[in-house]
Tab-separated table of C-alpha atoms and ligand atoms in Angstrom:
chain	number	residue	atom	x	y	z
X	30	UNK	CA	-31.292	31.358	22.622
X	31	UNK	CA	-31.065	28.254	25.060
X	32	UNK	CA	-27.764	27.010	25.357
X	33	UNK	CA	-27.180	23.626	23.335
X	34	UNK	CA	-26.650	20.664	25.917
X	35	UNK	CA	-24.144	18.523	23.605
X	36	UNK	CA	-24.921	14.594	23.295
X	37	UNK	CA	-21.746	13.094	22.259
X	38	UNK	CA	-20.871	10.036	19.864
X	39	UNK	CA	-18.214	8.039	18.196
X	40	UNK	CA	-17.287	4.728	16.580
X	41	UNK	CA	-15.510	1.659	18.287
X	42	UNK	CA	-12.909	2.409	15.897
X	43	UNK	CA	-12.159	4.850	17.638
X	44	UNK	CA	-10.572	2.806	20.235
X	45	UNK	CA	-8.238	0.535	18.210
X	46	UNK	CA	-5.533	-1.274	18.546
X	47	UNK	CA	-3.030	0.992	16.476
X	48	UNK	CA	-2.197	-0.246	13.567
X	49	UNK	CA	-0.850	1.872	10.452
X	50	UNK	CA	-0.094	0.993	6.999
X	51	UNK	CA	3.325	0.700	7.912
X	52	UNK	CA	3.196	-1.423	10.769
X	53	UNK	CA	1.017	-4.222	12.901
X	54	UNK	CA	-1.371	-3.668	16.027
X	55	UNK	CA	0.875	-2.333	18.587
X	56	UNK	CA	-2.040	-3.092	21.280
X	57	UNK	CA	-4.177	-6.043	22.330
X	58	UNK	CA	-7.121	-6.331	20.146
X	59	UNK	CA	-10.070	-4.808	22.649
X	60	UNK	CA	-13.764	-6.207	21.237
X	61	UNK	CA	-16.644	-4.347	20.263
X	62	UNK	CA	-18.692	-5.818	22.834
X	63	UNK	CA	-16.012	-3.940	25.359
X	64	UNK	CA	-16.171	-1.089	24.376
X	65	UNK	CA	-19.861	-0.418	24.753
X	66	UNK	CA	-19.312	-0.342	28.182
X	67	UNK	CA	-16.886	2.365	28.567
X	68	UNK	CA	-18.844	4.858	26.123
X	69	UNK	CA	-21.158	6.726	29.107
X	70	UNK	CA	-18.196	6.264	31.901
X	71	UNK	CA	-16.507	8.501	28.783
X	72	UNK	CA	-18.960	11.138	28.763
X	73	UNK	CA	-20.808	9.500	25.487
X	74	UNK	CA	-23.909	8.189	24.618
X	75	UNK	CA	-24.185	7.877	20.846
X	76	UNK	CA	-22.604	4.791	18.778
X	77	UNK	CA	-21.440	5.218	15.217
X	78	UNK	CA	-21.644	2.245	13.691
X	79	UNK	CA	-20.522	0.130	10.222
X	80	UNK	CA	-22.486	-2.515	8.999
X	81	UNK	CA	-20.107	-5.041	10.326
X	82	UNK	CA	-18.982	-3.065	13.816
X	83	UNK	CA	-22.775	-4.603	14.171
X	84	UNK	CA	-22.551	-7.644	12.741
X	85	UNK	CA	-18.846	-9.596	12.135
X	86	UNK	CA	-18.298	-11.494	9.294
X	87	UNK	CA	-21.747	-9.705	7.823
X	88	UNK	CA	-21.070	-11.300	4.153
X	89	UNK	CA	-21.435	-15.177	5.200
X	90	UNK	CA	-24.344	-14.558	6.933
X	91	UNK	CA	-28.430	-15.021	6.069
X	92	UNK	CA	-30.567	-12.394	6.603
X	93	UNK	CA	-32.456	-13.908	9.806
X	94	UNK	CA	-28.659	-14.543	11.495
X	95	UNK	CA	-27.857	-10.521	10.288
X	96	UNK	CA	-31.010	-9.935	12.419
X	97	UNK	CA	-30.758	-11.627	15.105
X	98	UNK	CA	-27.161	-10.196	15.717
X	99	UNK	CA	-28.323	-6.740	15.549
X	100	UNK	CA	-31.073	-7.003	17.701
X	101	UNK	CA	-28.729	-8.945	20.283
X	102	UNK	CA	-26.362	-5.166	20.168
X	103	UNK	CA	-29.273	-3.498	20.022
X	104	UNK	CA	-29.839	-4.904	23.822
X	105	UNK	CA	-26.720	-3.919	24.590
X	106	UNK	CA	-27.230	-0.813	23.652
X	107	UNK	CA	-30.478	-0.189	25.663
X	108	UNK	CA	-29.063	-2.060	28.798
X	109	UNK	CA	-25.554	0.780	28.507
X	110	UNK	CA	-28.232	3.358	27.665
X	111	UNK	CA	-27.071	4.674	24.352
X	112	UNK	CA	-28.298	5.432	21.203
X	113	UNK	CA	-27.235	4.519	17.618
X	114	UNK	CA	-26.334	7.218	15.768
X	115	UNK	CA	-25.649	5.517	12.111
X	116	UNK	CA	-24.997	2.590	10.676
X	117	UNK	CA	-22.459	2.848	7.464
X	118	UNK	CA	-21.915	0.704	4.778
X	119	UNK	CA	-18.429	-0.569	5.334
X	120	UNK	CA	-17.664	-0.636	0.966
X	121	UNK	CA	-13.708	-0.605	1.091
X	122	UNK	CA	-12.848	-3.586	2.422
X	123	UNK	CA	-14.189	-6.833	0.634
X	124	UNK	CA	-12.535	-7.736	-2.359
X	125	UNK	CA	-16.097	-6.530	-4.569
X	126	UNK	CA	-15.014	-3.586	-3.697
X	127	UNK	CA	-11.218	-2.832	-4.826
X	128	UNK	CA	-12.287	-0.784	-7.856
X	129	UNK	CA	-15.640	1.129	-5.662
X	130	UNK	CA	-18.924	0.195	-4.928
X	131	UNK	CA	-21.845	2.035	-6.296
X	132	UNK	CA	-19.243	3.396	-8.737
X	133	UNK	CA	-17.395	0.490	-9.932
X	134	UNK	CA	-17.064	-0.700	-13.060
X	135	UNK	CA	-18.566	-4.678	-12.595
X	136	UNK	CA	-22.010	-4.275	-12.390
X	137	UNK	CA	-21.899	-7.614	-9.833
X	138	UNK	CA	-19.560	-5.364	-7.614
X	139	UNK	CA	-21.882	-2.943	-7.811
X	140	UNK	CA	-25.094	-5.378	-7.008
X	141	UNK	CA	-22.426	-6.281	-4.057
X	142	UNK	CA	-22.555	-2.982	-2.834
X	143	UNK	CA	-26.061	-2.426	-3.300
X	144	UNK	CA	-26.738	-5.645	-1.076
X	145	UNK	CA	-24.268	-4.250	1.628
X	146	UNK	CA	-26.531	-0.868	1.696
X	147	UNK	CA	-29.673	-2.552	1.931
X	148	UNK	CA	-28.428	-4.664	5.113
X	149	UNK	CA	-26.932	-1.252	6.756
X	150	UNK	CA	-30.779	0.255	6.052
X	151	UNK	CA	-31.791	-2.684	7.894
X	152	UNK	CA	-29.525	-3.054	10.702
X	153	UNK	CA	-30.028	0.841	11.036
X	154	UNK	CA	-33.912	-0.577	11.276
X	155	UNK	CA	-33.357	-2.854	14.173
X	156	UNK	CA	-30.696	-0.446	16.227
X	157	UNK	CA	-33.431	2.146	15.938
X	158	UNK	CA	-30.849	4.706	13.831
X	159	UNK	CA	-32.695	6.658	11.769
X	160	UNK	CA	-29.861	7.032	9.412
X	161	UNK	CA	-26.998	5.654	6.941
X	162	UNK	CA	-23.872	7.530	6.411
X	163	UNK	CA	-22.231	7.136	3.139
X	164	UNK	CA	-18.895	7.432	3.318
X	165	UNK	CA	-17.914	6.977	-0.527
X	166	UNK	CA	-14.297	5.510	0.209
X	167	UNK	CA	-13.582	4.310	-3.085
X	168	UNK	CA	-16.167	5.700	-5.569
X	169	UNK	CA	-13.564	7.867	-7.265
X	170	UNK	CA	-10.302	7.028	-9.287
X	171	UNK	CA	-6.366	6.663	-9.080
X	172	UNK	CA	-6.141	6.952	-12.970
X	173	UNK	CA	-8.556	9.628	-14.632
X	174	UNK	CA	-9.616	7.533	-17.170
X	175	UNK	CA	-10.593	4.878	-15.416
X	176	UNK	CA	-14.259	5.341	-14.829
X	177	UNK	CA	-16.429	7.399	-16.698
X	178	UNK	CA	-16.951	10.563	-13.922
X	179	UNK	CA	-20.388	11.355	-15.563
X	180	UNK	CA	-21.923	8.151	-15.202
X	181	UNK	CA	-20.369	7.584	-11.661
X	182	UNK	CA	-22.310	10.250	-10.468
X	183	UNK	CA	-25.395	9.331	-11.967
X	184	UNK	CA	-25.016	5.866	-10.529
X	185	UNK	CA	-24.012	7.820	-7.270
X	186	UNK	CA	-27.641	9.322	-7.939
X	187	UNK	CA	-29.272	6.207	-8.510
X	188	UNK	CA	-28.264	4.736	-5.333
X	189	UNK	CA	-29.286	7.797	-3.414
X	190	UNK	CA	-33.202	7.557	-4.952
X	191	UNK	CA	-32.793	3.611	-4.401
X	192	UNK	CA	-32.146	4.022	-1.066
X	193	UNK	CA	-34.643	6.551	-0.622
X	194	UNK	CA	-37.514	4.063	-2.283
X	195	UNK	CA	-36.543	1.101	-0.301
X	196	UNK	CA	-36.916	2.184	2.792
X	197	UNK	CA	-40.013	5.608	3.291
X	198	UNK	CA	-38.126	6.718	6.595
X	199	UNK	CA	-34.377	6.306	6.219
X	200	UNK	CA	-32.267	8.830	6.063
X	201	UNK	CA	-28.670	9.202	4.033
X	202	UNK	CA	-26.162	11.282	5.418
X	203	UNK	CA	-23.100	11.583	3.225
X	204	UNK	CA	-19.512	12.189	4.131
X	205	UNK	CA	-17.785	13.707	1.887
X	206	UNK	CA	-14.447	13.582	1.381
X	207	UNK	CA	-12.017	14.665	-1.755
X	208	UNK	CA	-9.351	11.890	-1.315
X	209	UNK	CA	-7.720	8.748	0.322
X	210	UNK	CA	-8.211	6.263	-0.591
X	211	UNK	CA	-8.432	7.005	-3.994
X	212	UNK	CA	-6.650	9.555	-5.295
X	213	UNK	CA	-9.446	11.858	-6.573
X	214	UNK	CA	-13.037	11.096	-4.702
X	215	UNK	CA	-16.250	11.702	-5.978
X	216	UNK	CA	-18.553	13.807	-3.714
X	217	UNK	CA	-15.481	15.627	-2.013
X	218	UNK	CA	-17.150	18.310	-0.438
X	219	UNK	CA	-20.595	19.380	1.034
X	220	UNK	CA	-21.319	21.227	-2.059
X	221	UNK	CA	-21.098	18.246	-4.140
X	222	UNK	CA	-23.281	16.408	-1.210
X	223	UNK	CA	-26.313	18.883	-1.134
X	224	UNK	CA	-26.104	19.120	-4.859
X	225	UNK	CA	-26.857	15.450	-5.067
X	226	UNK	CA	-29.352	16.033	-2.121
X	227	UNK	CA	-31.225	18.462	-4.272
X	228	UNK	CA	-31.432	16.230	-7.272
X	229	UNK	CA	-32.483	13.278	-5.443
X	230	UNK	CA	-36.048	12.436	-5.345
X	231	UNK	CA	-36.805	13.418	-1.261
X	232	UNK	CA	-34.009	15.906	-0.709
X	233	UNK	CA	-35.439	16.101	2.863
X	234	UNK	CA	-34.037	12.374	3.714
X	235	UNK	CA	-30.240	13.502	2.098
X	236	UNK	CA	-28.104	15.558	3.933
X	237	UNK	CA	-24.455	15.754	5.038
X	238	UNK	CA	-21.884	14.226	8.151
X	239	UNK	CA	-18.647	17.121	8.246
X	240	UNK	CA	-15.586	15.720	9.089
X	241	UNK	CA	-12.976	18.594	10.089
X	242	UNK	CA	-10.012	17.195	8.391
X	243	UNK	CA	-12.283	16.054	5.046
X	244	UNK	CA	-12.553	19.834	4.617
X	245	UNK	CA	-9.194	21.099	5.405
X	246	UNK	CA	-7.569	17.975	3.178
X	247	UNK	CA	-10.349	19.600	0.176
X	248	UNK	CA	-8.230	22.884	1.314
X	249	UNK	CA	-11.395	24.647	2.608
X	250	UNK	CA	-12.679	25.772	6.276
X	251	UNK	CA	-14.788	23.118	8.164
X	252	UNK	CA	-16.327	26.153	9.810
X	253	UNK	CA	-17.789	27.522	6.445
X	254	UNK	CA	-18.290	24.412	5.219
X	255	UNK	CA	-20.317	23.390	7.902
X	256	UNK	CA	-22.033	27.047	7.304
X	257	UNK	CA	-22.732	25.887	4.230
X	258	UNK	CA	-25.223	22.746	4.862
X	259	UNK	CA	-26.415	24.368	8.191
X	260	UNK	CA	-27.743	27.383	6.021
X	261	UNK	CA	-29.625	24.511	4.030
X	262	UNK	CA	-30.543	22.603	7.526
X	263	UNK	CA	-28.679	19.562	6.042
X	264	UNK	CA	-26.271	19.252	8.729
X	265	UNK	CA	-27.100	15.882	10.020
X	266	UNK	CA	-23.887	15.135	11.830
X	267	UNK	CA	-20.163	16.030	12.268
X	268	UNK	CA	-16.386	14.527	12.480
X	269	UNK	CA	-14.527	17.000	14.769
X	270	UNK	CA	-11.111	16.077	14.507
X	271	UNK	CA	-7.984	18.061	13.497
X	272	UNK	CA	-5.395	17.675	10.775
X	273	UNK	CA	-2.344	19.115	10.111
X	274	UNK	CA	-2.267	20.320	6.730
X	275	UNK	CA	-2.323	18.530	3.341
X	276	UNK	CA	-0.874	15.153	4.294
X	277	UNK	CA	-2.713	11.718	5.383
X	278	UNK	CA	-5.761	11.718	7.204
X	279	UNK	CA	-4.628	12.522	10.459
X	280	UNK	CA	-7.950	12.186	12.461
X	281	UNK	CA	-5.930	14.441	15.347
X	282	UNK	CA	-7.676	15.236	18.542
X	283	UNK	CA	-9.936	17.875	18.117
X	284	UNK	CA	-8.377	21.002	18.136
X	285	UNK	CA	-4.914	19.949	17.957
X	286	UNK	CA	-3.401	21.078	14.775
X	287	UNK	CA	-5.316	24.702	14.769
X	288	UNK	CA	-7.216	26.006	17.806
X	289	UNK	CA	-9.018	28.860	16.241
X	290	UNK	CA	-9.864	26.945	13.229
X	291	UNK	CA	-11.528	24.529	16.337
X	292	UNK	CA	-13.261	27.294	17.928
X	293	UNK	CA	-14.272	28.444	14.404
X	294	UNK	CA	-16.537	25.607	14.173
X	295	UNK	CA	-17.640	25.224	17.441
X	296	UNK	CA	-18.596	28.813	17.213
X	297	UNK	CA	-20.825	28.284	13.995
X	298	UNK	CA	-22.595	25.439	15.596
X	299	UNK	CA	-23.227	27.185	18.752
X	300	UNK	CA	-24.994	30.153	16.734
X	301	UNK	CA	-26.982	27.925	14.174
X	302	UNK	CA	-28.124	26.431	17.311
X	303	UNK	CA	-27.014	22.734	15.654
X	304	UNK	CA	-27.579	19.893	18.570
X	305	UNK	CA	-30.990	21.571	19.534
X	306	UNK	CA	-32.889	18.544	17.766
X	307	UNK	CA	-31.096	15.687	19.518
X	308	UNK	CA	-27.637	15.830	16.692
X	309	UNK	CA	-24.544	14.312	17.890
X	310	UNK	CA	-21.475	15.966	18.555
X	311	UNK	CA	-19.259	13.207	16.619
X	312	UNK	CA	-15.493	12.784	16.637
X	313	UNK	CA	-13.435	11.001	14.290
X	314	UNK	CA	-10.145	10.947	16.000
X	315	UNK	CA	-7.386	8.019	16.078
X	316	UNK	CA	-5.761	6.862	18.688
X	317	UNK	CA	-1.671	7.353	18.125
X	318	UNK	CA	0.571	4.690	18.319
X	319	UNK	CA	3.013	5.602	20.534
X	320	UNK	CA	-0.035	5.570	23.362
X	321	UNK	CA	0.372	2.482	25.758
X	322	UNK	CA	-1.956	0.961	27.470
X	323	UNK	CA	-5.213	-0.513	26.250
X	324	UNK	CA	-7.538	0.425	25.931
X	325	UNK	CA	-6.416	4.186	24.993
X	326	UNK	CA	-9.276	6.175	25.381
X	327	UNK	CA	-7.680	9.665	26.348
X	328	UNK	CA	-7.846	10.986	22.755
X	329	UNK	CA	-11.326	11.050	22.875
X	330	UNK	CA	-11.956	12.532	26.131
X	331	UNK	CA	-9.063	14.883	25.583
X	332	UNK	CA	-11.287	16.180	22.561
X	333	UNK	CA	-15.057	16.068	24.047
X	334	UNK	CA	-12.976	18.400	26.984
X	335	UNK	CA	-11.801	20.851	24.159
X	336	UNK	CA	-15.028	20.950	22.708
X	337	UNK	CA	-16.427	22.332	25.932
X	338	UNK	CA	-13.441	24.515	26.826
X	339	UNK	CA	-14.695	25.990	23.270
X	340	UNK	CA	-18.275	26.273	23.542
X	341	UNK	CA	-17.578	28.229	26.801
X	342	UNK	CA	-15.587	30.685	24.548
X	343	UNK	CA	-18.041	30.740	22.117
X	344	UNK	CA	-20.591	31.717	24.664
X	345	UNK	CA	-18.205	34.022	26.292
X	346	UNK	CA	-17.357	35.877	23.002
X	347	UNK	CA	-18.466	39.368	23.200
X	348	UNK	CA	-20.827	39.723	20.380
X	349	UNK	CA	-21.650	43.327	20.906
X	350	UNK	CA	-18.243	43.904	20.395
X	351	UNK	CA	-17.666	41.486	17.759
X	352	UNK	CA	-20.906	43.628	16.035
X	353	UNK	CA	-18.830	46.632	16.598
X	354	UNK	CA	-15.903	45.747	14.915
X	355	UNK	CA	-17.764	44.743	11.867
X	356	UNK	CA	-20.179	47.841	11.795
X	357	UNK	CA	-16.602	49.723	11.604
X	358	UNK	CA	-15.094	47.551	9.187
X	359	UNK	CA	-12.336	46.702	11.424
X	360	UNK	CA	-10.958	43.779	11.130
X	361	UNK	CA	-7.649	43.675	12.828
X	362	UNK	CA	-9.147	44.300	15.980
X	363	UNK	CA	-11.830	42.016	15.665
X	364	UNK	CA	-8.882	39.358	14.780
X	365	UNK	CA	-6.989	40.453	17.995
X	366	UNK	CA	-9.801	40.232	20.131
X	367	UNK	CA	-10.711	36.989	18.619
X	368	UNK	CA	-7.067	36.015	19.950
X	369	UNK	CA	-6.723	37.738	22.744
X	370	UNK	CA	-9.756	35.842	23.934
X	371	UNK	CA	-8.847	32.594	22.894
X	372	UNK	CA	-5.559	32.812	24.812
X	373	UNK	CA	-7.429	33.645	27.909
X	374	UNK	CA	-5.759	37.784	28.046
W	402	3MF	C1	-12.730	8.147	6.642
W	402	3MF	C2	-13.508	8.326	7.825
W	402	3MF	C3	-14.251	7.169	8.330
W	402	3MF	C4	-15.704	7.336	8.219
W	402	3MF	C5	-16.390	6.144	8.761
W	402	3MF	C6	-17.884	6.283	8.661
W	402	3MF	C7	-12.931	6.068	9.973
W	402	3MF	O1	-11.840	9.135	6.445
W	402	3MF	O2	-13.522	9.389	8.410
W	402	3MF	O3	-13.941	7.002	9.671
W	402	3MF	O4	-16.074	8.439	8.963
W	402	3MF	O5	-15.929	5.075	8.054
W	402	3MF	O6	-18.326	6.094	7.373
W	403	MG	MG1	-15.045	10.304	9.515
């Protein structure tokens, strides 16, 4: 097989100015418009976009001023010579939103959110992204009995086939995962994603964006979950990052918290061939706090430089042997190779 030359993406958030939910921005605020610039010098070409990373202040606007914004980052875009990756639906931050979008209980929230979708589908339309991700940040519950689960993910359904009728070409990618903000999500795995991709009415167009730490915070493997849609050739994009455990959403550098976990998933990619049709290699990961300077970029370069580092151990992973060990059912040395190799012995 041809080896995979990796394109490379992330979101502007990516590069922020630091602020937690216990404390202010601990860096200058560094605009958008900035940070385009920096993305190739970085080793990047792909933007991940939300509706208003595109377009500030995207609710008081008309729909000729939402296009006219769009098409002036869309310039920018061609003159840095990258490529939008996805535009996403940014449904956790307006007050229409505090109880879910799609989901929610006012059906003018949920016209709200519907309204917000159809402006991503067309930003996505004038970036020349062939795709929305749905990140379904609130569209679960805090207290059980607060929604009816059933009907959420019919609605959840509903949007999916709306989507899919409003626009022949677009694409939805979904993101799933099981919880912040809300304290049980809908959709919290990839399971639940192609599930709904199945039942919708063009499963070709639905298919699913991994985040690393998604899956390990849903207490599964990102590797095998990944396995999982790239067996059903629904793995649209990914969200390498790391995370330490079942805590917050750590969005560590990729690789950080569990090395072989890291080159588990690089390692799955590599043999499914996943990139070969133009797919990013996205990360997720936050910059810390305690970083100075501004603006921090290191975290991200620190994890497309893992990434690598890991794709040349993928490619250097003896697979005769690794054949071997399984024909003979012997595991512990296939595990000690596996480490032995990782550690460079
Ligand atoms: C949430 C996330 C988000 C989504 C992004 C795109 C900050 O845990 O990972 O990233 O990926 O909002 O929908
Ligand atoms: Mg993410």
């Amino acid at each position: 097989m041809p080896h995979t030359n990796y394109r490379f993406s992330f979101g502007p958030w990516n590069i922020s100015e630091g602020a937690d939910p216990f404390g202010p921005d601990v860096r200058p605020a560094f605009p958008h418009e900035e940070k385009y610039a920096l993305f190739r010098t970085l080793g990047f070409e792909g933007v991940q976009f939300h509706d208003d990373d595109v377009v500030p202040g995207i609710d008081g606007l008309s729909a000729s001023q939402i296009s006219a914004k769009a098409g002036e980052v869309k310039t920018i875009l061609e003159n840095q010579g990258l490529t939008a990756e996805f535009v996403a639906p940014r449904l956790w931050f307006a007050p229409q939103t505090v109880d879910g979008g799609y989901t929610s209980n006012s059906a003018s929230d949920r016209e709200y959110a519907w309204d917000r979708t159809q402006k991503s589908i067309d930003i996505a339309n004038t970036l020349g992204s062939k795709a929305i991700v749905l990140w379904l940040a609130r569209e679960g519950t805090y207290m059980r009995e607060a929604k009816d689960a059933k009907l959420a993910y019919q609605r959840i359904l509903e949007t999916i086939n709306r989507v899919l009728e409003y626009d022949k070409d677009i694409e939805i990618w979904i993101e799933p995962k099981p919880n912040e903000p809300t304290d049980q999500a809908y959709v919290p795995t990839i399971g639940h994603t192609l599930a709904l991709s199945y039942a919708s009415t063009d499963h070709t167009r639905v298919k699913g964006l991994i985040e690393s730490a998604h899956a390990i915070l849903a207490g599964l493997d990102p590797s095998d979950e990944m396995a999982f849609a790239l067996a059903h050739d629904k793995l649209a994009s990914v969200h390498l990052n790391d995370q330490n455990g079942l805590k917050y959403d750590q969005d560590k550098n990729f690789g950080a918290a569990n090395l072989r976990a890291a080159f588990n998933q690089v390692r799955v990619l590599e043999e499914s061939g996943y990139g070969s049709r133009g797919e990013f290699i996205g990360l997720d990961v936050k910059a810390v706090r305690t970083q100075g300077g501004s603006p921090v970029t290191a975290h991200l370069t620190n994890s497309r430089e893992i990434f690598l580092h890991l794709v040349e151990k993928s490619r250097t992973y003896d697979m005769a042997l690794v054949a071997q060990y399984r024909e003979a059912r012997d595991y512990e040395a296939l595990e000690a190779y596996t480490i032995r190799h990782l550690l460079g012995l």
